Amino acid sequence: MKTHFDLIVVGGGIMGTFHAYHAAKRNKSVLLLEKDNFPVGATVRNFGQVVPSGLAGRWFTYGKRSLELYHDLQSKTDLTIRKNGSVYIASDADEWQVANELYDHYVRIGYPCELLSRETCLAKYPYLRNEYPVGAIFFPEEVTVDSPLLMQRFLAYCATQTGVTYLNNATVINCESTNGKAQVTLTNRQQFEAEHVLICNGHEFRMLYPDLFAQSGLVVSKLQMLQTIPFPAIAMKGNILTGLTIRRYESFQQCPSYASLTTPPHLEELKKWGIHILFKQALDGSIVVGDSHEYAGAQNVDDLGYHLSDYINQLMIDEAKRIVSFPVEKIQTSWAGFYSQTTDEIYERQIDDRIRIITGIGGKGMTSSGGYSEETIASIF
């Protein structure tokens, strides 16, 4: 096996894999290293939606580009990408006002969207309870994915079709520049060198640079998600986002009326736990429901625990039952996901002219990594 590459990427999640993909497309030799048998972090524990509509600023631009990349990849290999759109369903007059303002914004910049009346919502999404929708904003270009399966297939595509050398069960224990090259060492003492190294392994970079990690200011978010039994009779197309999402996502926060939003009493406890209700139907007909958010400094991530709170799960189930009419309480599994984030949008740290850490993208990874990593690779090569 060769030991010298143009680029080594540490971390086989969506962020690391897209960096490897874009470098390989530029005919660079790439080694992608994943510490586990298969990525098990934020990449495969997320909701499985690509929704630029929820982002603002440069991240919206990266998200739009990522949509193009996903569609191009899907035309070459099945990555589970389904273009069924995203809908944000407003549940009261305040949310509906903000949704209308966001619609005006996206019409101005030419991002496809449409407003749906209450009647259209109930016709298009017949599993909604009659009393929930006031109206909705719909984004037809956005996509749904099944994240674990997408990563399996994306990694396989990169390894077989783009020339990326992929090694799993390959934990990096040292990374340094020496003799004009960047060198990484694995637990089995195997060594590789490259012109450049990108470290995209979430808050696990603490293993390599503990002092930098201690000063990083990274925060870890713990999410809880639920998955129902399969409902073959339900045809839930696309990403179904609700009023709580309108109250949370950054794209809505740029709207004029957002600052005057008040929290109704029945949503106070949900807001306390960072809950906003989303629905997505998996390939087997089950419905993924989520999610909640608890936070801790990355140095104190163990404070969040790895347990699941039945109380939080029940809050989500109760709110979901207020929105949809199918038996959402028929849960077959639930899990916790963890992702790192920072107040500076993303954590980028240049160790030297050959080694760079990129992490802390927060909940934007599945939506924005494609466009963001393309820009990063262009700046390197």
mmCIF file of C-alpha atoms in Angstrom:
data_model
loop_
_atom_site.group_PDB
_atom_site.id
_atom_site.type_symbol
_atom_site.label_atom_id
_atom_site.label_comp_id
_atom_site.label_asym_id
_atom_site.label_seq_id
_atom_site.Cartn_x
_atom_site.Cartn_y
_atom_site.Cartn_z
ATOM 1 C CA MET A 1 0.000 0.000 0.000
ATOM 2 C CA LYS A 2 1.304 3.454 -0.850
ATOM 3 C CA THR A 3 2.246 5.704 2.050
ATOM 4 C CA HIS A 4 2.413 9.154 0.427
ATOM 5 C CA PHE A 5 -0.628 11.164 -0.660
ATOM 6 C CA ASP A 6 -1.525 14.672 -1.734
ATOM 7 C CA LEU A 7 -4.155 14.824 1.029
ATOM 8 C CA ILE A 8 -4.967 12.855 4.159
ATOM 9 C CA VAL A 9 -8.401 13.394 5.712
ATOM 10 C CA VAL A 10 -8.958 12.259 9.301
ATOM 11 C CA GLY A 11 -12.631 11.436 9.893
ATOM 12 C CA GLY A 12 -14.972 9.506 7.608
ATOM 13 C CA GLY A 13 -18.199 11.393 8.346
ATOM 14 C CA ILE A 14 -19.999 13.552 5.798
ATOM 15 C CA MET A 15 -17.606 16.490 6.274
ATOM 16 C CA GLY A 16 -14.439 14.424 5.881
ATOM 17 C CA THR A 17 -15.818 12.348 3.015
ATOM 18 C CA PHE A 18 -16.880 15.376 0.998
ATOM 19 C CA HIS A 19 -13.389 16.877 1.418
ATOM 20 C CA ALA A 20 -11.882 13.615 0.163
ATOM 21 C CA TYR A 21 -14.364 13.497 -2.732
ATOM 22 C CA HIS A 22 -13.618 17.027 -3.940
ATOM 23 C CA ALA A 23 -9.853 16.495 -3.733
ATOM 24 C CA ALA A 24 -10.128 13.249 -5.705
ATOM 25 C CA LYS A 25 -12.190 15.027 -8.367
ATOM 26 C CA ARG A 26 -9.178 17.323 -8.796
ATOM 27 C CA ASN A 27 -7.074 14.227 -9.481
ATOM 28 C CA LYS A 28 -5.326 14.429 -6.121
ATOM 29 C CA SER A 29 -4.308 11.266 -4.305
ATOM 30 C CA VAL A 30 -6.358 11.017 -1.111
ATOM 31 C CA LEU A 31 -6.263 8.851 2.009
ATOM 32 C CA LEU A 32 -9.432 8.928 4.131
ATOM 33 C CA LEU A 33 -9.055 7.551 7.669
ATOM 34 C CA GLU A 34 -11.974 6.522 9.889
ATOM 35 C CA LYS A 35 -11.321 5.428 13.480
ATOM 36 C CA ASP A 36 -14.363 3.117 13.683
ATOM 37 C CA ASN A 37 -15.508 0.244 11.520
ATOM 38 C CA PHE A 38 -18.108 2.689 10.155
ATOM 39 C CA PRO A 39 -18.828 6.332 11.049
ATOM 40 C CA VAL A 40 -20.989 6.357 14.182
ATOM 41 C CA GLY A 41 -21.089 10.060 15.079
ATOM 42 C CA ALA A 42 -23.279 12.988 14.087
ATOM 43 C CA THR A 43 -23.263 11.984 10.413
ATOM 44 C CA VAL A 44 -25.381 8.876 10.954
ATOM 45 C CA ARG A 45 -27.397 10.000 13.980
ATOM 46 C CA ASN A 46 -28.962 13.042 12.367
ATOM 47 C CA PHE A 47 -32.435 13.537 11.008
ATOM 48 C CA GLY A 48 -31.560 12.888 7.372
ATOM 49 C CA GLN A 49 -32.643 16.051 5.648
ATOM 50 C CA VAL A 50 -30.919 18.566 3.371
ATOM 51 C CA VAL A 51 -32.643 21.890 4.012
ATOM 52 C CA PRO A 52 -30.803 25.032 2.862
ATOM 53 C CA SER A 53 -34.076 26.877 3.535
ATOM 54 C CA GLY A 54 -33.308 26.732 7.270
ATOM 55 C CA LEU A 55 -29.900 28.384 6.949
ATOM 56 C CA ALA A 56 -28.708 31.947 6.429
ATOM 57 C CA GLY A 57 -25.690 33.726 4.989
ATOM 58 C CA ARG A 58 -22.871 31.699 3.468
ATOM 59 C CA TRP A 59 -24.282 28.473 4.900
ATOM 60 C CA PHE A 60 -27.392 28.872 2.774
ATOM 61 C CA THR A 61 -25.118 29.274 -0.252
ATOM 62 C CA TYR A 62 -23.146 26.156 0.701
ATOM 63 C CA GLY A 63 -26.440 24.310 1.200
ATOM 64 C CA LYS A 64 -27.692 25.257 -2.259
ATOM 65 C CA ARG A 65 -24.467 23.998 -3.798
ATOM 66 C CA SER A 66 -24.714 20.799 -1.723
ATOM 67 C CA LEU A 67 -28.149 20.142 -3.207
ATOM 68 C CA GLU A 68 -26.616 20.264 -6.688
ATOM 69 C CA LEU A 69 -23.853 17.902 -5.605
ATOM 70 C CA TYR A 70 -26.313 15.437 -4.056
ATOM 71 C CA HIS A 71 -28.433 15.412 -7.204
ATOM 72 C CA ASP A 72 -25.340 14.816 -9.347
ATOM 73 C CA LEU A 73 -24.178 11.955 -7.104
ATOM 74 C CA GLN A 74 -27.649 10.409 -7.070
ATOM 75 C CA SER A 75 -27.597 10.341 -10.879
ATOM 76 C CA LYS A 76 -24.461 8.157 -10.658
ATOM 77 C CA THR A 77 -25.265 5.926 -7.684
ATOM 78 C CA ASP A 78 -28.228 5.487 -5.352
ATOM 79 C CA LEU A 79 -27.449 7.437 -2.171
ATOM 80 C CA THR A 80 -31.110 7.268 -0.950
ATOM 81 C CA ILE A 81 -31.662 10.891 -2.012
ATOM 82 C CA ARG A 82 -35.347 11.711 -2.608
ATOM 83 C CA LYS A 83 -36.329 15.140 -3.911
ATOM 84 C CA ASN A 84 -39.701 15.503 -2.207
ATOM 85 C CA GLY A 85 -39.147 18.953 -0.747
ATOM 86 C CA SER A 86 -39.420 20.477 2.713
ATOM 87 C CA VAL A 87 -42.441 22.110 4.300
ATOM 88 C CA TYR A 88 -42.600 24.325 7.382
ATOM 89 C CA ILE A 89 -46.095 24.264 8.833
ATOM 90 C CA ALA A 90 -47.122 27.325 10.824
ATOM 91 C CA SER A 91 -49.449 26.641 13.746
ATOM 92 C CA ASP A 92 -50.446 30.183 14.711
ATOM 93 C CA ALA A 93 -50.669 33.702 13.297
ATOM 94 C CA ASP A 94 -47.215 34.733 14.534
ATOM 95 C CA GLU A 95 -45.466 31.781 12.898
ATOM 96 C CA TRP A 96 -47.472 32.363 9.718
ATOM 97 C CA GLN A 97 -46.342 35.991 9.594
ATOM 98 C CA VAL A 98 -42.682 34.993 9.864
ATOM 99 C CA ALA A 99 -43.188 32.288 7.227
ATOM 100 C CA ASN A 100 -44.631 34.870 4.842
ATOM 101 C CA GLU A 101 -41.647 37.140 5.422
ATOM 102 C CA LEU A 102 -39.231 34.298 4.701
ATOM 103 C CA TYR A 103 -41.186 33.532 1.532
ATOM 104 C CA ASP A 104 -40.733 37.150 0.404
ATOM 105 C CA HIS A 105 -36.987 36.883 1.089
ATOM 106 C CA TYR A 106 -36.553 33.698 -0.944
ATOM 107 C CA VAL A 107 -38.670 35.033 -3.810
ATOM 108 C CA ARG A 108 -36.358 38.073 -3.942
ATOM 109 C CA ILE A 109 -33.224 35.935 -4.224
ATOM 110 C CA GLY A 110 -34.768 33.343 -6.544
ATOM 111 C CA TYR A 111 -34.826 30.275 -4.300
ATOM 112 C CA PRO A 112 -37.867 28.163 -5.296
ATOM 113 C CA CYS A 113 -40.655 28.155 -2.719
ATOM 114 C CA GLU A 114 -44.411 28.520 -2.427
ATOM 115 C CA LEU A 115 -46.949 29.362 0.228
ATOM 116 C CA LEU A 116 -49.609 26.785 1.051
ATOM 117 C CA SER A 117 -52.990 27.672 2.497
ATOM 118 C CA ARG A 118 -54.468 25.769 5.418
ATOM 119 C CA GLU A 119 -56.720 23.857 3.036
ATOM 120 C CA THR A 120 -53.811 22.934 0.777
ATOM 121 C CA CYS A 121 -51.789 21.731 3.774
ATOM 122 C CA LEU A 122 -54.572 19.401 4.873
ATOM 123 C CA ALA A 123 -55.035 18.077 1.340
ATOM 124 C CA LYS A 124 -51.319 17.602 0.658
ATOM 125 C CA TYR A 125 -50.545 16.188 4.125
ATOM 126 C CA PRO A 126 -53.733 14.309 5.120
ATOM 127 C CA TYR A 127 -52.173 12.949 8.336
ATOM 128 C CA LEU A 128 -52.122 16.468 9.858
ATOM 129 C CA ARG A 129 -54.727 17.196 12.494
ATOM 130 C CA ASN A 130 -57.321 19.663 11.229
ATOM 131 C CA GLU A 131 -56.669 22.193 13.976
ATOM 132 C CA TYR A 132 -52.866 22.418 13.579
ATOM 133 C CA PRO A 133 -51.973 24.203 10.305
ATOM 134 C CA VAL A 134 -52.576 27.874 9.631
ATOM 135 C CA GLY A 135 -50.502 27.731 6.459
ATOM 136 C CA ALA A 136 -47.069 26.601 5.293
ATOM 137 C CA ILE A 137 -44.035 27.461 3.203
ATOM 138 C CA PHE A 138 -42.850 24.721 0.841
ATOM 139 C CA PHE A 139 -39.404 24.263 -0.771
ATOM 140 C CA PRO A 140 -39.681 21.801 -3.689
ATOM 141 C CA GLU A 141 -35.946 21.376 -4.422
ATOM 142 C CA GLU A 142 -34.909 20.047 -1.006
ATOM 143 C CA VAL A 143 -34.183 16.403 -0.311
ATOM 144 C CA THR A 144 -34.527 13.616 2.218
ATOM 145 C CA VAL A 145 -31.826 11.014 2.851
ATOM 146 C CA ASP A 146 -31.312 7.950 5.018
ATOM 147 C CA SER A 147 -28.041 9.000 6.629
ATOM 148 C CA PRO A 148 -26.425 5.637 7.606
ATOM 149 C CA LEU A 149 -27.154 4.097 4.214
ATOM 150 C CA LEU A 150 -26.069 7.256 2.419
ATOM 151 C CA MET A 151 -22.688 7.158 4.185
ATOM 152 C CA GLN A 152 -22.142 3.467 3.408
ATOM 153 C CA ARG A 153 -22.814 4.085 -0.265
ATOM 154 C CA PHE A 154 -20.966 7.410 -0.479
ATOM 155 C CA LEU A 155 -17.833 5.921 1.086
ATOM 156 C CA ALA A 156 -18.043 2.933 -1.266
ATOM 157 C CA TYR A 157 -18.492 5.239 -4.267
ATOM 158 C CA CYS A 158 -15.490 7.342 -3.279
ATOM 159 C CA ALA A 159 -13.337 4.233 -2.860
ATOM 160 C CA THR A 160 -14.374 2.497 -6.080
ATOM 161 C CA GLN A 161 -15.156 5.356 -8.460
ATOM 162 C CA THR A 162 -13.011 8.354 -7.456
ATOM 163 C CA GLY A 163 -9.781 6.709 -6.362
ATOM 164 C CA VAL A 164 -9.962 7.663 -2.689
ATOM 165 C CA THR A 165 -8.062 5.200 -0.485
ATOM 166 C CA TYR A 166 -10.340 4.520 2.483
ATOM 167 C CA LEU A 167 -9.156 2.864 5.696
ATOM 168 C CA ASN A 168 -11.548 2.125 8.534
ATOM 169 C CA ASN A 169 -10.573 1.035 12.054
ATOM 170 C CA ALA A 170 -7.688 3.459 11.593
ATOM 171 C CA THR A 171 -7.287 5.647 14.670
ATOM 172 C CA VAL A 172 -4.765 8.475 14.352
ATOM 173 C CA ILE A 173 -2.672 8.984 17.501
ATOM 174 C CA ASN A 174 -0.220 11.578 16.168
ATOM 175 C CA CYS A 175 -0.184 14.217 13.462
ATOM 176 C CA GLU A 176 2.764 16.540 12.847
ATOM 177 C CA SER A 177 4.766 18.209 10.125
ATOM 178 C CA THR A 178 8.259 16.870 9.641
ATOM 179 C CA ASN A 179 10.822 17.067 6.839
ATOM 180 C CA GLY A 180 8.537 19.226 4.723
ATOM 181 C CA LYS A 181 5.587 16.826 4.898
ATOM 182 C CA ALA A 182 2.615 16.207 7.181
ATOM 183 C CA GLN A 183 2.791 12.812 8.836
ATOM 184 C CA VAL A 184 0.102 10.812 10.639
ATOM 185 C CA THR A 185 0.648 7.767 12.844
ATOM 186 C CA LEU A 186 -1.997 5.129 13.561
ATOM 187 C CA THR A 187 -2.412 3.000 16.671
ATOM 188 C CA ASN A 188 -0.715 0.094 14.881
ATOM 189 C CA ARG A 189 2.307 2.399 14.286
ATOM 190 C CA GLN A 190 1.576 2.550 10.560
ATOM 191 C CA GLN A 191 2.619 5.931 9.180
ATOM 192 C CA PHE A 192 1.445 7.950 6.185
ATOM 193 C CA GLU A 193 2.555 11.311 4.863
ATOM 194 C CA ALA A 194 0.923 13.939 2.701
ATOM 195 C CA GLU A 195 1.267 17.449 1.407
ATOM 196 C CA HIS A 196 -1.786 18.408 3.472
ATOM 197 C CA VAL A 197 -3.832 16.928 6.327
ATOM 198 C CA LEU A 198 -7.407 17.906 7.196
ATOM 199 C CA ILE A 199 -8.734 16.814 10.596
ATOM 200 C CA CYS A 200 -12.529 16.521 10.380
ATOM 201 C CA ASN A 201 -13.326 14.194 13.261
ATOM 202 C CA GLY A 202 -15.638 16.266 15.446
ATOM 203 C CA HIS A 203 -14.517 16.932 19.000
ATOM 204 C CA GLU A 204 -12.320 13.827 18.869
ATOM 205 C CA PHE A 205 -9.421 16.052 17.830
ATOM 206 C CA ARG A 206 -8.816 16.384 21.574
ATOM 207 C CA MET A 207 -6.818 13.141 21.234
ATOM 208 C CA LEU A 208 -4.323 14.903 18.954
ATOM 209 C CA TYR A 209 -4.278 18.465 20.246
ATOM 210 C CA PRO A 210 -5.546 18.504 23.847
ATOM 211 C CA ASP A 211 -4.327 22.035 24.575
ATOM 212 C CA LEU A 212 -6.038 23.478 21.500
ATOM 213 C CA PHE A 213 -9.162 21.510 22.337
ATOM 214 C CA ALA A 214 -9.227 22.986 25.830
ATOM 215 C CA GLN A 215 -9.173 26.489 24.331
ATOM 216 C CA SER A 216 -11.539 25.803 21.430
ATOM 217 C CA GLY A 217 -14.785 26.965 23.017
ATOM 218 C CA LEU A 218 -16.598 24.067 21.363
ATOM 219 C CA VAL A 219 -20.008 23.101 22.699
ATOM 220 C CA VAL A 220 -21.556 19.670 22.242
ATOM 221 C CA SER A 221 -25.269 19.303 21.606
ATOM 222 C CA LYS A 222 -27.049 16.096 22.595
ATOM 223 C CA LEU A 223 -30.153 15.270 20.573
ATOM 224 C CA GLN A 224 -32.840 12.670 21.161
ATOM 225 C CA MET A 225 -34.728 11.164 18.240
ATOM 226 C CA LEU A 226 -37.479 8.571 17.900
ATOM 227 C CA GLN A 227 -38.523 6.146 15.188
ATOM 228 C CA THR A 228 -41.974 4.616 14.913
ATOM 229 C CA ILE A 229 -42.927 1.229 13.606
ATOM 230 C CA PRO A 230 -43.510 1.151 9.815
ATOM 231 C CA PHE A 231 -46.782 2.647 8.609
ATOM 232 C CA PRO A 232 -47.215 1.255 5.049
ATOM 233 C CA ALA A 233 -50.472 3.155 4.558
ATOM 234 C CA ILE A 234 -48.790 6.544 5.086
ATOM 235 C CA ALA A 235 -47.010 8.221 2.182
ATOM 236 C CA MET A 236 -45.086 11.011 3.883
ATOM 237 C CA LYS A 237 -43.086 12.752 1.227
ATOM 238 C CA GLY A 238 -40.247 15.065 2.105
ATOM 239 C CA ASN A 239 -39.237 16.788 5.308
ATOM 240 C CA ILE A 240 -42.125 17.875 7.530
ATOM 241 C CA LEU A 241 -41.079 20.718 9.814
ATOM 242 C CA THR A 242 -43.441 22.478 12.182
ATOM 243 C CA GLY A 243 -44.107 25.682 14.056
ATOM 244 C CA LEU A 244 -41.417 24.965 16.623
ATOM 245 C CA THR A 245 -38.899 24.762 13.778
ATOM 246 C CA ILE A 246 -40.011 28.146 12.495
ATOM 247 C CA ARG A 247 -39.235 29.427 15.984
ATOM 248 C CA ARG A 248 -35.761 27.835 15.939
ATOM 249 C CA TYR A 249 -34.067 27.869 12.525
ATOM 250 C CA GLU A 250 -31.718 30.716 11.695
ATOM 251 C CA SER A 251 -33.281 31.588 8.337
ATOM 252 C CA PHE A 252 -36.474 32.680 10.136
ATOM 253 C CA GLN A 253 -34.437 34.688 12.653
ATOM 254 C CA GLN A 254 -33.515 37.177 9.914
ATOM 255 C CA CYS A 255 -37.189 38.009 9.305
ATOM 256 C CA PRO A 256 -38.519 41.369 10.611
ATOM 257 C CA SER A 257 -41.250 39.871 12.824
ATOM 258 C CA TYR A 258 -39.059 37.201 14.406
ATOM 259 C CA ALA A 259 -37.876 39.462 17.239
ATOM 260 C CA SER A 260 -41.459 39.988 18.383
ATOM 261 C CA LEU A 261 -42.304 36.270 18.592
ATOM 262 C CA THR A 262 -43.455 35.259 22.054
ATOM 263 C CA THR A 263 -43.585 31.710 23.372
ATOM 264 C CA PRO A 264 -47.119 30.430 24.126
ATOM 265 C CA PRO A 265 -47.413 28.753 27.548
ATOM 266 C CA HIS A 266 -47.914 25.276 26.065
ATOM 267 C CA LEU A 267 -44.542 25.511 24.308
ATOM 268 C CA GLU A 268 -42.481 26.728 27.276
ATOM 269 C CA GLU A 269 -41.389 23.282 28.473
ATOM 270 C CA LEU A 270 -40.546 22.213 24.921
ATOM 271 C CA LYS A 271 -38.406 25.313 24.438
ATOM 272 C CA LYS A 272 -36.572 24.550 27.696
ATOM 273 C CA TRP A 273 -35.344 21.246 26.225
ATOM 274 C CA GLY A 274 -34.635 22.660 22.769
ATOM 275 C CA ILE A 275 -37.404 20.576 21.224
ATOM 276 C CA HIS A 276 -38.729 21.217 17.751
ATOM 277 C CA ILE A 277 -40.823 18.602 16.016
ATOM 278 C CA LEU A 278 -39.867 17.212 12.614
ATOM 279 C CA PHE A 279 -41.090 14.157 10.734
ATOM 280 C CA LYS A 280 -39.425 12.134 8.011
ATOM 281 C CA GLN A 281 -40.454 8.786 6.591
ATOM 282 C CA ALA A 282 -37.640 6.218 6.268
ATOM 283 C CA LEU A 283 -37.379 3.766 3.398
ATOM 284 C CA ASP A 284 -39.108 1.016 5.424
ATOM 285 C CA GLY A 285 -42.187 3.180 6.052
ATOM 286 C CA SER A 286 -41.333 4.064 9.652
ATOM 287 C CA ILE A 287 -41.425 7.706 10.734
ATOM 288 C CA VAL A 288 -38.437 9.443 12.317
ATOM 289 C CA VAL A 289 -39.534 12.058 14.870
ATOM 290 C CA GLY A 290 -37.328 14.566 16.629
ATOM 291 C CA ASP A 291 -35.632 16.253 18.173
ATOM 292 C CA SER A 292 -34.367 17.783 21.427
ATOM 293 C CA HIS A 293 -31.193 19.732 22.298
ATOM 294 C CA GLU A 294 -29.132 19.732 25.496
ATOM 295 C CA TYR A 295 -25.758 21.462 25.663
ATOM 296 C CA ALA A 296 -22.439 21.169 27.473
ATOM 297 C CA GLY A 297 -18.942 22.478 26.897
ATOM 298 C CA ALA A 298 -16.932 19.982 24.863
ATOM 299 C CA GLN A 299 -14.563 19.452 27.790
ATOM 300 C CA ASN A 300 -17.554 18.425 29.907
ATOM 301 C CA VAL A 301 -19.403 16.360 27.319
ATOM 302 C CA ASP A 302 -19.721 13.455 29.751
ATOM 303 C CA ASP A 303 -22.073 15.631 31.808
ATOM 304 C CA LEU A 304 -24.683 15.097 29.096
ATOM 305 C CA GLY A 305 -24.610 11.344 29.669
ATOM 306 C CA TYR A 306 -25.374 8.671 27.118
ATOM 307 C CA HIS A 307 -28.759 7.799 28.577
ATOM 308 C CA LEU A 308 -32.091 8.632 26.984
ATOM 309 C CA SER A 309 -34.552 10.709 28.956
ATOM 310 C CA ASP A 310 -38.028 9.163 28.915
ATOM 311 C CA TYR A 311 -39.371 12.547 29.991
ATOM 312 C CA ILE A 312 -37.954 14.281 26.893
ATOM 313 C CA ASN A 313 -39.154 11.482 24.628
ATOM 314 C CA GLN A 314 -42.655 11.799 26.073
ATOM 315 C CA LEU A 315 -42.642 15.572 25.534
ATOM 316 C CA MET A 316 -41.840 14.990 21.875
ATOM 317 C CA ILE A 317 -44.479 12.283 21.500
ATOM 318 C CA ASP A 318 -47.155 14.447 23.120
ATOM 319 C CA GLU A 319 -46.384 17.414 20.868
ATOM 320 C CA ALA A 320 -46.233 15.168 17.795
ATOM 321 C CA LYS A 321 -49.678 13.777 18.664
ATOM 322 C CA ARG A 322 -50.956 17.369 18.700
ATOM 323 C CA ILE A 323 -49.747 17.733 15.092
ATOM 324 C CA VAL A 324 -50.468 14.397 13.349
ATOM 325 C CA SER A 325 -53.274 11.868 13.540
ATOM 326 C CA PHE A 326 -51.368 8.595 13.064
ATOM 327 C CA PRO A 327 -50.306 6.666 16.226
ATOM 328 C CA VAL A 328 -46.931 8.329 16.683
ATOM 329 C CA GLU A 329 -46.621 6.763 20.145
ATOM 330 C CA LYS A 330 -45.863 3.387 18.512
ATOM 331 C CA ILE A 331 -42.099 3.767 18.877
ATOM 332 C CA GLN A 332 -39.750 0.951 17.889
ATOM 333 C CA THR A 333 -36.467 2.689 18.750
ATOM 334 C CA SER A 334 -34.923 5.899 20.015
ATOM 335 C CA TRP A 335 -31.372 7.180 20.200
ATOM 336 C CA ALA A 336 -29.132 10.068 21.185
ATOM 337 C CA GLY A 337 -26.922 11.939 18.752
ATOM 338 C CA PHE A 338 -24.074 14.319 19.522
ATOM 339 C CA TYR A 339 -22.571 17.103 17.442
ATOM 340 C CA SER A 340 -20.121 19.873 18.196
ATOM 341 C CA GLN A 341 -20.640 23.523 17.415
ATOM 342 C CA THR A 342 -19.084 26.894 18.096
ATOM 343 C CA THR A 343 -20.234 30.506 18.315
ATOM 344 C CA ASP A 344 -18.003 31.276 15.302
ATOM 345 C CA GLU A 345 -20.136 29.195 12.874
ATOM 346 C CA ILE A 346 -17.390 26.576 12.471
ATOM 347 C CA TYR A 347 -14.080 25.792 14.151
ATOM 348 C CA GLU A 348 -11.174 26.187 11.716
ATOM 349 C CA ARG A 349 -7.631 26.116 13.050
ATOM 350 C CA GLN A 350 -4.479 26.085 10.956
ATOM 351 C CA ILE A 351 -1.849 24.121 12.902
ATOM 352 C CA ASP A 352 0.811 25.003 10.319
ATOM 353 C CA ASP A 353 0.914 25.395 6.539
ATOM 354 C CA ARG A 354 0.126 21.681 6.078
ATOM 355 C CA ILE A 355 -2.275 20.681 8.878
ATOM 356 C CA ARG A 356 -5.745 22.137 9.469
ATOM 357 C CA ILE A 357 -8.561 21.261 11.890
ATOM 358 C CA ILE A 358 -12.118 21.714 10.603
ATOM 359 C CA THR A 359 -14.969 20.860 12.956
ATOM 360 C CA GLY A 360 -17.821 22.358 14.991
ATOM 361 C CA ILE A 361 -20.182 22.795 12.027
ATOM 362 C CA GLY A 362 -23.118 22.078 14.337
ATOM 363 C CA GLY A 363 -26.350 20.830 12.802
ATOM 364 C CA LYS A 364 -25.450 22.113 9.341
ATOM 365 C CA GLY A 365 -23.235 19.197 8.309
ATOM 366 C CA MET A 366 -25.551 17.102 6.154
ATOM 367 C CA THR A 367 -26.921 20.201 4.428
ATOM 368 C CA SER A 368 -23.782 22.313 3.928
ATOM 369 C CA SER A 369 -20.703 20.070 3.928
ATOM 370 C CA GLY A 370 -20.740 19.477 0.189
ATOM 371 C CA GLY A 371 -20.525 23.139 -0.761
ATOM 372 C CA TYR A 372 -18.299 24.157 2.133
ATOM 373 C CA SER A 373 -15.707 21.416 1.506
ATOM 374 C CA GLU A 374 -15.595 22.184 -2.200
ATOM 375 C CA GLU A 375 -14.525 25.728 -1.359
ATOM 376 C CA THR A 376 -11.952 24.509 1.174
ATOM 377 C CA ILE A 377 -10.342 22.084 -1.281
ATOM 378 C CA ALA A 378 -10.220 24.796 -3.964
ATOM 379 C CA SER A 379 -8.310 27.033 -1.547
ATOM 380 C CA ILE A 380 -5.750 24.273 -0.834
ATOM 381 C CA PHE A 381 -5.149 23.040 -4.387
#
